CSV table of C-alpha atoms and ligand atoms in Angstrom, one decimal:
chain,number,residue,atom,x,y,z
A,245,MET,CA,-13.9,-19.6,13.9
A,246,ALA,CA,-11.7,-17.9,11.3
A,247,LYS,CA,-8.0,-17.5,11.8
A,248,LEU,CA,-7.2,-13.8,12.3
A,249,ILE,CA,-4.4,-12.6,10.1
A,250,ASP,CA,-2.2,-10.4,12.4
A,251,GLY,CA,-1.1,-7.5,10.4
A,252,LYS,CA,0.4,-5.8,13.3
A,253,ALA,CA,2.6,-8.8,14.3
A,254,ILE,CA,3.7,-9.3,10.7
A,255,SER,CA,4.5,-5.7,10.1
A,256,VAL,CA,6.7,-5.6,13.2
A,257,GLN,CA,8.4,-8.7,11.7
A,258,ILE,CA,9.1,-7.0,8.5
A,259,LYS,CA,10.3,-3.8,10.1
A,260,ASP,CA,12.7,-5.8,12.3
A,261,GLU,CA,14.2,-7.4,9.2
A,262,CYS,CA,14.5,-4.1,7.7
A,263,ARG,CA,16.3,-2.8,10.8
A,264,GLU,CA,18.7,-5.6,10.7
A,265,LYS,CA,19.5,-5.0,7.1
A,266,VAL,CA,19.9,-1.1,7.7
A,267,ALA,CA,22.3,-1.9,10.6
A,268,GLN,CA,24.3,-4.2,8.3
A,269,MET,CA,24.5,-1.6,5.6
A,270,LYS,CA,25.5,1.1,8.2
A,271,ALA,CA,28.3,-1.2,9.2
A,272,GLU,CA,29.4,-1.1,5.6
A,273,GLY,CA,29.3,2.6,5.5
A,274,VAL,CA,25.9,2.8,3.5
A,275,GLU,CA,23.2,5.0,4.9
A,276,VAL,CA,19.5,4.8,3.6
A,277,THR,CA,17.8,8.1,3.2
A,278,LEU,CA,14.1,8.8,2.5
A,279,ALA,CA,12.8,12.3,1.5
A,280,VAL,CA,9.2,12.9,2.5
A,281,ILE,CA,7.4,15.9,1.0
A,282,GLN,CA,4.1,17.3,2.3
A,283,VAL,CA,2.4,20.3,0.8
A,284,GLY,CA,-0.1,22.1,3.1
A,285,ASN,CA,-1.3,20.8,6.4
A,286,ASP,CA,-4.1,18.4,5.8
A,287,PRO,CA,-4.4,16.8,9.3
A,288,ALA,CA,-4.8,13.3,8.0
A,289,SER,CA,-1.6,13.7,5.9
A,290,THR,CA,0.3,15.2,8.9
A,291,VAL,CA,-0.5,12.0,10.8
A,292,TYR,CA,0.6,9.7,8.0
A,293,VAL,CA,3.8,11.7,7.6
A,294,GLY,CA,4.6,11.5,11.3
A,295,ASN,CA,4.0,7.8,11.3
A,296,LYS,CA,6.4,7.4,8.3
A,297,LYS,CA,9.1,9.4,10.2
A,298,LYS,CA,8.5,7.2,13.3
A,299,ALA,CA,9.0,4.1,11.3
A,300,CYS,CA,12.2,5.5,9.7
A,301,GLU,CA,13.5,6.3,13.1
A,302,TYR,CA,12.8,2.8,14.4
A,303,ILE,CA,14.5,1.1,11.5
A,304,GLY,CA,17.5,3.6,11.3
A,305,ILE,CA,16.6,5.1,8.0
A,306,ARG,CA,17.4,8.9,7.7
A,307,SER,CA,14.4,11.0,6.9
A,308,LEU,CA,14.4,14.3,5.3
A,309,ALA,CA,11.2,16.3,5.9
A,310,TYR,CA,10.1,18.9,3.4
A,311,GLU,CA,7.0,20.7,4.8
A,312,LEU,CA,6.0,23.1,2.1
A,313,PRO,CA,3.1,25.7,2.4
A,314,GLU,CA,-0.2,25.1,0.9
A,315,ASP,CA,0.4,27.8,-1.9
A,316,THR,CA,3.5,26.2,-3.1
A,317,THR,CA,3.5,26.1,-7.0
A,318,GLU,CA,3.7,23.0,-9.1
A,319,GLU,CA,6.9,24.4,-10.5
A,320,LYS,CA,8.5,24.8,-7.2
A,321,LEU,CA,7.6,21.3,-6.2
A,322,LEU,CA,8.9,19.8,-9.4
A,323,GLU,CA,12.1,21.8,-8.9
A,324,LEU,CA,12.5,20.2,-5.5
A,325,ILE,CA,11.8,16.7,-6.9
A,326,GLY,CA,14.3,17.4,-9.5
A,327,GLU,CA,17.0,18.3,-7.0
A,328,LEU,CA,16.2,15.2,-4.8
A,329,ASN,CA,16.4,13.0,-8.0
A,330,ALA,CA,19.9,14.3,-8.6
A,331,ARG,CA,21.2,13.9,-5.0
A,332,LYS,CA,23.2,10.8,-4.5
A,333,ASP,CA,22.6,10.7,-0.8
A,334,VAL,CA,18.8,10.4,-1.2
A,335,ASN,CA,17.5,6.9,-1.9
A,336,GLY,CA,13.7,7.4,-1.8
A,337,ILE,CA,11.3,10.2,-2.5
A,338,LEU,CA,7.8,10.2,-1.2
A,339,VAL,CA,5.2,12.9,-1.9
A,340,GLN,CA,2.3,12.7,0.5
A,341,LEU,CA,-1.1,12.5,-1.2
A,342,PRO,CA,-3.6,14.3,-1.7
A,343,LEU,CA,-1.8,17.6,-3.1
A,344,PRO,CA,-3.5,20.7,-3.1
A,345,LYS,CA,-5.9,21.1,-6.0
A,346,HIS,CA,-3.9,23.5,-8.1
A,347,ILE,CA,-1.1,20.9,-8.4
A,348,ASN,CA,-1.3,18.1,-11.0
A,349,GLU,CA,-0.7,15.0,-9.0
A,350,GLU,CA,0.0,12.8,-11.9
A,351,LYS,CA,2.8,15.2,-13.3
A,352,VAL,CA,4.3,15.3,-9.9
A,353,LEU,CA,4.4,11.5,-9.3
A,354,ASP,CA,5.8,10.9,-12.8
A,355,ALA,CA,8.6,13.4,-12.1
A,356,ILE,CA,9.9,11.2,-9.4
A,357,HIS,CA,12.9,9.1,-10.7
A,358,PRO,CA,11.7,5.5,-11.0
A,359,SER,CA,14.7,4.2,-9.0
A,360,LYS,CA,13.7,6.5,-6.1
A,361,ASP,CA,9.9,6.0,-6.4
A,362,VAL,CA,9.5,3.9,-3.2
A,363,ASP,CA,5.7,4.3,-3.3
A,364,GLY,CA,5.8,2.3,-6.7
A,365,PHE,CA,3.3,4.6,-8.4
A,366,HIS,CA,5.6,5.6,-11.4
A,367,PRO,CA,4.4,4.3,-14.8
A,368,GLN,CA,7.7,2.6,-15.3
A,369,ASN,CA,7.4,0.7,-12.0
A,370,VAL,CA,3.9,-0.3,-12.8
A,371,GLY,CA,5.1,-1.5,-16.2
A,372,ALA,CA,7.8,-3.5,-14.7
A,373,LEU,CA,5.4,-5.3,-12.3
A,374,CYS,CA,3.2,-6.0,-15.3
A,375,ILE,CA,6.0,-7.8,-17.2
A,376,GLY,CA,7.8,-9.3,-14.3
A,377,LYS,CA,10.9,-7.0,-14.1
A,378,PRO,CA,12.4,-5.7,-10.8
A,379,GLY,CA,11.1,-2.5,-9.5
A,380,PHE,CA,9.1,-1.0,-6.8
A,381,VAL,CA,5.7,-2.3,-6.0
A,382,SER,CA,2.8,-0.3,-4.4
A,383,CYS,CA,3.0,-0.9,-0.8
A,384,THR,CA,-0.4,-1.9,0.2
A,385,PRO,CA,-0.8,-4.8,-2.2
A,386,ALA,CA,2.8,-5.8,-1.8
A,387,GLY,CA,2.0,-5.9,2.0
A,388,ILE,CA,-1.1,-8.2,1.3
A,389,ILE,CA,1.1,-10.7,-0.4
A,390,GLN,CA,3.3,-10.8,2.7
A,391,LEU,CA,0.3,-11.2,4.9
A,392,LEU,CA,-0.9,-14.2,2.9
A,393,LYS,CA,2.6,-15.8,2.6
A,394,ARG,CA,3.5,-15.3,6.2
A,395,SER,CA,0.3,-16.8,7.4
A,396,GLY,CA,0.9,-19.8,5.4
A,397,ILE,CA,-1.8,-19.3,2.7
A,398,GLU,CA,-1.1,-20.8,-0.6
A,399,ILE,CA,-1.9,-18.5,-3.5
A,400,ALA,CA,-0.7,-20.8,-6.4
A,401,GLY,CA,-3.8,-22.3,-8.3
A,402,LYS,CA,-6.2,-20.6,-6.1
A,403,GLU,CA,-9.3,-18.5,-7.4
A,404,CYS,CA,-8.4,-14.9,-6.4
A,405,VAL,CA,-11.0,-12.2,-6.7
A,406,VAL,CA,-10.1,-8.6,-6.2
A,407,ILE,CA,-12.9,-6.1,-5.7
A,408,GLY,CA,-11.7,-2.7,-7.0
A,409,ARG,CA,-9.4,-1.6,-9.7
A,410,SER,CA,-7.6,1.5,-8.5
A,411,ASN,CA,-4.1,2.1,-9.7
A,412,ILE,CA,-2.7,2.0,-6.2
A,413,VAL,CA,-4.6,-1.1,-4.8
A,414,GLY,CA,-6.8,-3.1,-7.1
A,415,LYS,CA,-4.6,-3.3,-10.2
A,416,PRO,CA,-1.3,-4.0,-8.7
A,417,MET,CA,-3.0,-6.4,-6.3
A,418,ALA,CA,-4.3,-8.5,-9.3
A,419,LEU,CA,-0.7,-8.4,-11.1
A,420,LEU,CA,0.9,-9.5,-7.8
A,421,LEU,CA,-1.5,-12.5,-7.2
A,422,LEU,CA,-1.0,-13.4,-10.9
A,423,ARG,CA,2.7,-13.4,-10.3
A,424,GLU,CA,2.0,-15.7,-7.4
A,425,ASN,CA,0.1,-18.1,-9.9
A,426,GLY,CA,-3.3,-17.3,-8.5
A,427,THR,CA,-6.2,-17.5,-11.0
A,428,VAL,CA,-7.4,-13.9,-10.8
A,429,THR,CA,-10.6,-12.0,-11.5
A,430,VAL,CA,-10.8,-8.2,-11.1
A,431,THR,CA,-14.3,-6.7,-10.4
A,432,HIS,CA,-15.5,-3.1,-10.2
A,433,SER,CA,-18.5,-0.9,-10.1
A,434,ARG,CA,-19.6,-2.1,-13.6
A,435,THR,CA,-19.3,-5.8,-12.7
A,436,LYS,CA,-22.7,-7.6,-13.2
A,437,ASP,CA,-23.7,-9.9,-10.4
A,438,LEU,CA,-20.8,-9.1,-8.1
A,439,LYS,CA,-21.9,-11.9,-5.6
A,440,GLU,CA,-21.8,-14.6,-8.2
A,441,VAL,CA,-18.1,-13.6,-8.9
A,442,THR,CA,-17.0,-13.1,-5.3
A,443,ARG,CA,-18.6,-16.5,-4.1
A,444,ARG,CA,-16.1,-18.2,-6.4
A,445,ALA,CA,-13.1,-16.7,-4.5
A,446,ASP,CA,-10.7,-18.9,-2.4
A,447,ILE,CA,-9.0,-15.6,-1.7
A,448,LEU,CA,-11.1,-12.4,-1.8
A,449,VAL,CA,-9.4,-9.0,-1.7
A,450,VAL,CA,-11.8,-6.2,-0.9
A,451,ALA,CA,-10.8,-2.6,-1.9
A,452,ILE,CA,-14.0,-0.8,-2.6
A,453,GLY,CA,-13.9,2.2,-0.3
A,454,LYS,CA,-17.5,1.4,1.0
A,455,PRO,CA,-17.9,0.7,4.8
A,456,LYS,CA,-19.0,-2.9,5.5
A,457,MET,CA,-20.5,-3.5,2.0
A,458,ILE,CA,-19.2,-7.1,1.8
A,459,THR,CA,-21.7,-9.2,3.9
A,460,ALA,CA,-21.7,-13.1,4.3
A,461,ASP,CA,-23.7,-13.6,1.1
A,462,TYR,CA,-20.7,-12.3,-1.0
A,463,VAL,CA,-18.3,-15.0,0.6
A,464,LYS,CA,-17.7,-18.7,-0.2
A,465,GLU,CA,-17.6,-21.0,3.0
A,466,GLY,CA,-14.0,-21.4,3.9
A,467,ALA,CA,-12.6,-18.3,1.9
A,468,VAL,CA,-9.7,-16.2,2.9
A,469,VAL,CA,-10.9,-12.6,3.1
A,470,ILE,CA,-8.4,-9.5,3.0
A,471,ASP,CA,-10.1,-6.3,3.9
A,472,VAL,CA,-8.3,-3.1,2.7
A,473,GLY,CA,-10.9,-0.5,3.5
A,474,ILE,CA,-10.4,2.0,6.3
A,475,HIS,CA,-13.4,4.0,7.4
A,476,ARG,CA,-14.7,5.6,10.6
A,477,ASN,CA,-18.2,4.4,11.7
A,478,GLU,CA,-20.9,6.3,13.3
A,479,ASN,CA,-19.4,5.7,16.7
A,480,ASN,CA,-16.1,7.0,15.4
A,481,LYS,CA,-14.5,3.4,15.4
A,482,LEU,CA,-12.5,2.1,12.5
A,483,CYS,CA,-14.2,-0.5,10.2
A,484,GLY,CA,-13.3,-1.8,6.8
A,485,ASP,CA,-15.1,-2.6,3.5
A,486,VAL,CA,-16.0,-6.0,4.9
A,487,ASP,CA,-18.9,-6.5,7.6
A,488,PHE,CA,-16.5,-8.4,9.9
A,489,GLU,CA,-19.3,-9.8,12.2
A,490,SER,CA,-21.3,-11.2,9.5
A,491,VAL,CA,-18.3,-12.5,7.4
A,492,GLU,CA,-15.8,-13.8,9.9
A,493,PRO,CA,-17.8,-17.1,10.9
A,494,HIS,CA,-17.7,-18.2,7.1
A,495,CYS,CA,-14.0,-17.7,6.5
A,496,SER,CA,-11.0,-19.8,7.2
A,497,ALA,CA,-8.9,-16.7,7.7
A,498,ILE,CA,-9.7,-12.9,7.7
A,499,THR,CA,-7.9,-9.6,8.3
A,500,PRO,CA,-9.4,-7.4,11.1
A,501,VAL,CA,-9.7,-3.5,10.8
A,502,PRO,CA,-7.8,-2.2,12.5
A,503,GLY,CA,-4.6,-4.4,12.7
A,504,GLY,CA,-4.9,-6.1,9.3
A,505,VAL,CA,-3.7,-4.6,6.1
A,506,GLY,CA,-3.2,-1.0,7.6
A,507,PRO,CA,0.1,-1.6,9.4
A,508,MET,CA,1.5,-3.4,6.4
A,509,THR,CA,1.6,-0.2,4.1
A,510,ILE,CA,4.2,1.5,6.2
A,511,ALA,CA,6.2,-1.7,6.7
A,512,MET,CA,6.4,-2.3,2.9
A,513,LEU,CA,7.3,1.4,2.3
A,514,MET,CA,10.3,0.7,4.8
A,515,ASN,CA,11.2,-2.4,2.8
A,516,ASN,CA,11.0,-0.5,-0.5
A,517,CYS,CA,13.5,2.1,1.0
A,518,VAL,CA,15.9,-0.6,2.0
A,519,GLU,CA,15.7,-2.3,-1.5
A,520,SER,CA,16.3,1.1,-3.2
A,521,VAL,CA,19.9,0.8,-2.4
A,522,ALA,CA,20.2,-2.4,-4.4
A,523,LEU,CA,17.9,-1.1,-7.1
A,524,GLN,CA,20.0,2.0,-7.5
A,525,LYS,CA,23.3,0.0,-7.8
B,725,NDP,P1,-10.8,3.9,-5.1
B,725,NDP,O1,-12.0,4.6,-4.7
B,725,NDP,O2,-9.8,4.4,-5.8
B,725,NDP,O3,-11.4,2.5,-5.8
B,725,NDP,C1,-12.4,1.8,-5.4
B,725,NDP,C2,-12.7,0.7,-6.5
B,725,NDP,O4,-13.9,0.0,-6.0
B,725,NDP,C3,-13.0,1.3,-7.8
B,725,NDP,O5,-12.2,0.5,-8.7
B,725,NDP,C4,-14.5,1.0,-8.0
B,725,NDP,O6,-14.9,0.7,-9.3
B,725,NDP,C5,-14.8,-0.2,-7.1
B,725,NDP,N1,-16.2,-0.1,-6.6
B,725,NDP,C6,-16.8,1.0,-6.1
B,725,NDP,N2,-18.1,0.6,-5.7
B,725,NDP,C7,-18.2,-0.7,-6.2
B,725,NDP,C8,-19.4,-1.6,-6.2
B,725,NDP,N3,-20.5,-1.3,-5.7
B,725,NDP,N4,-19.0,-2.8,-6.6
B,725,NDP,C9,-17.9,-3.3,-7.2
B,725,NDP,N5,-16.8,-2.3,-7.1
B,725,NDP,C10,-17.1,-1.1,-6.7
B,725,NDP,O7,-10.2,3.3,-3.7
B,725,NDP,P2,-8.7,2.6,-3.4
B,725,NDP,O8,-8.4,1.4,-4.1
B,725,NDP,O9,-7.8,3.8,-3.3
B,725,NDP,O10,-9.1,2.2,-1.9
B,725,NDP,C11,-10.0,1.3,-1.4
B,725,NDP,C12,-10.2,1.3,0.0
B,725,NDP,O11,-8.9,0.9,0.7
B,725,NDP,C13,-10.6,2.6,0.6
B,725,NDP,O12,-11.5,2.4,1.7
B,725,NDP,C14,-9.2,3.1,1.2
B,725,NDP,O13,-9.5,4.1,2.3
B,725,NDP,C15,-8.5,1.9,1.7
B,725,NDP,N6,-7.1,2.0,1.5
B,725,NDP,C16,-6.4,1.5,2.5
B,725,NDP,C17,-5.0,1.4,2.6
B,725,NDP,C18,-4.4,0.8,3.7
B,725,NDP,O14,-3.1,1.1,4.0
B,725,NDP,N7,-4.9,-0.1,4.4
B,725,NDP,C19,-4.3,2.0,1.5
B,725,NDP,C20,-5.1,2.4,0.3
B,725,NDP,C21,-6.5,2.4,0.4
B,725,NDP,P3,-14.8,1.7,-10.7
B,725,NDP,O15,-13.4,1.6,-11.0
B,725,NDP,O16,-15.7,1.1,-11.6
B,725,NDP,O17,-15.2,3.0,-10.1
């Protein structure tokens, strides 16, 4: 039976470490502040923003909530980001995605000052990751590295295959595995014979966005499988991109959905907020 990688427990460890650091900073008179902007009232976004606020409360980070109406103009949003960029008492700025269609997401994310971009989406932070300089790293892939390390899984020298090349998961994931000295292959929808490539993986990270697509025939015996996908199945239960029942018996370790990668994203966001204070110095 595969070892279950417990993202819930590891995310609590990270949040508790953040909480200690924040308490220490408070004792030295430093407060950490995160500004969270939501435009419109997409129900999923409201849940995500609520969870981020709760995590801030738990850790002791001050959170400022900006709930803007759906018809907010791009100009107004950029103006607010400009104000928050200039405020010395704001360490992190997060714009909840997706934004309404009339707003250019890329323009908005690029407007956040790189030193306050706690989501790690700004081109300057992505570039910094690429050449090994300090900066914020996208939370989900950063969380996966923590899951592997804290579960005692060695990355150096391993064949690592990432399925998916999105800017927020696949690409930064590949760069992080490379930074940890993995031998990295990135696959995508144009990859020929995906199974042949994935069956070489010692560590397989799956971020395709297709429920239960990865079955046992994609996985090498004894591999570590990390499932980034989140979907609701026909019974309204959460499932991932990996067909857990079929794959689990063949792995040495695997993340469940829920309780694997999911909880790590907010924990790493909190970690980025804490680190923002040092980066801004
Ligand atoms: P995207 O849709 O942006 O990217 C999916 C990637 O998978 C693309 O690169 C695409 O290739 C590739 N792909 C699609 N179909 C195939 C195929 N048949 N074979 C090989 N590759 C394929 O998704 P994200 O990266 O944003 O997210 C992936 C999953 O992770 C989603 O389920 C999402 O909900 C989840 N997620 C979970 C998070 C968490 O906190 N746990 C956070 C972020 C995402 P191409 O580039 O060629 O189109």
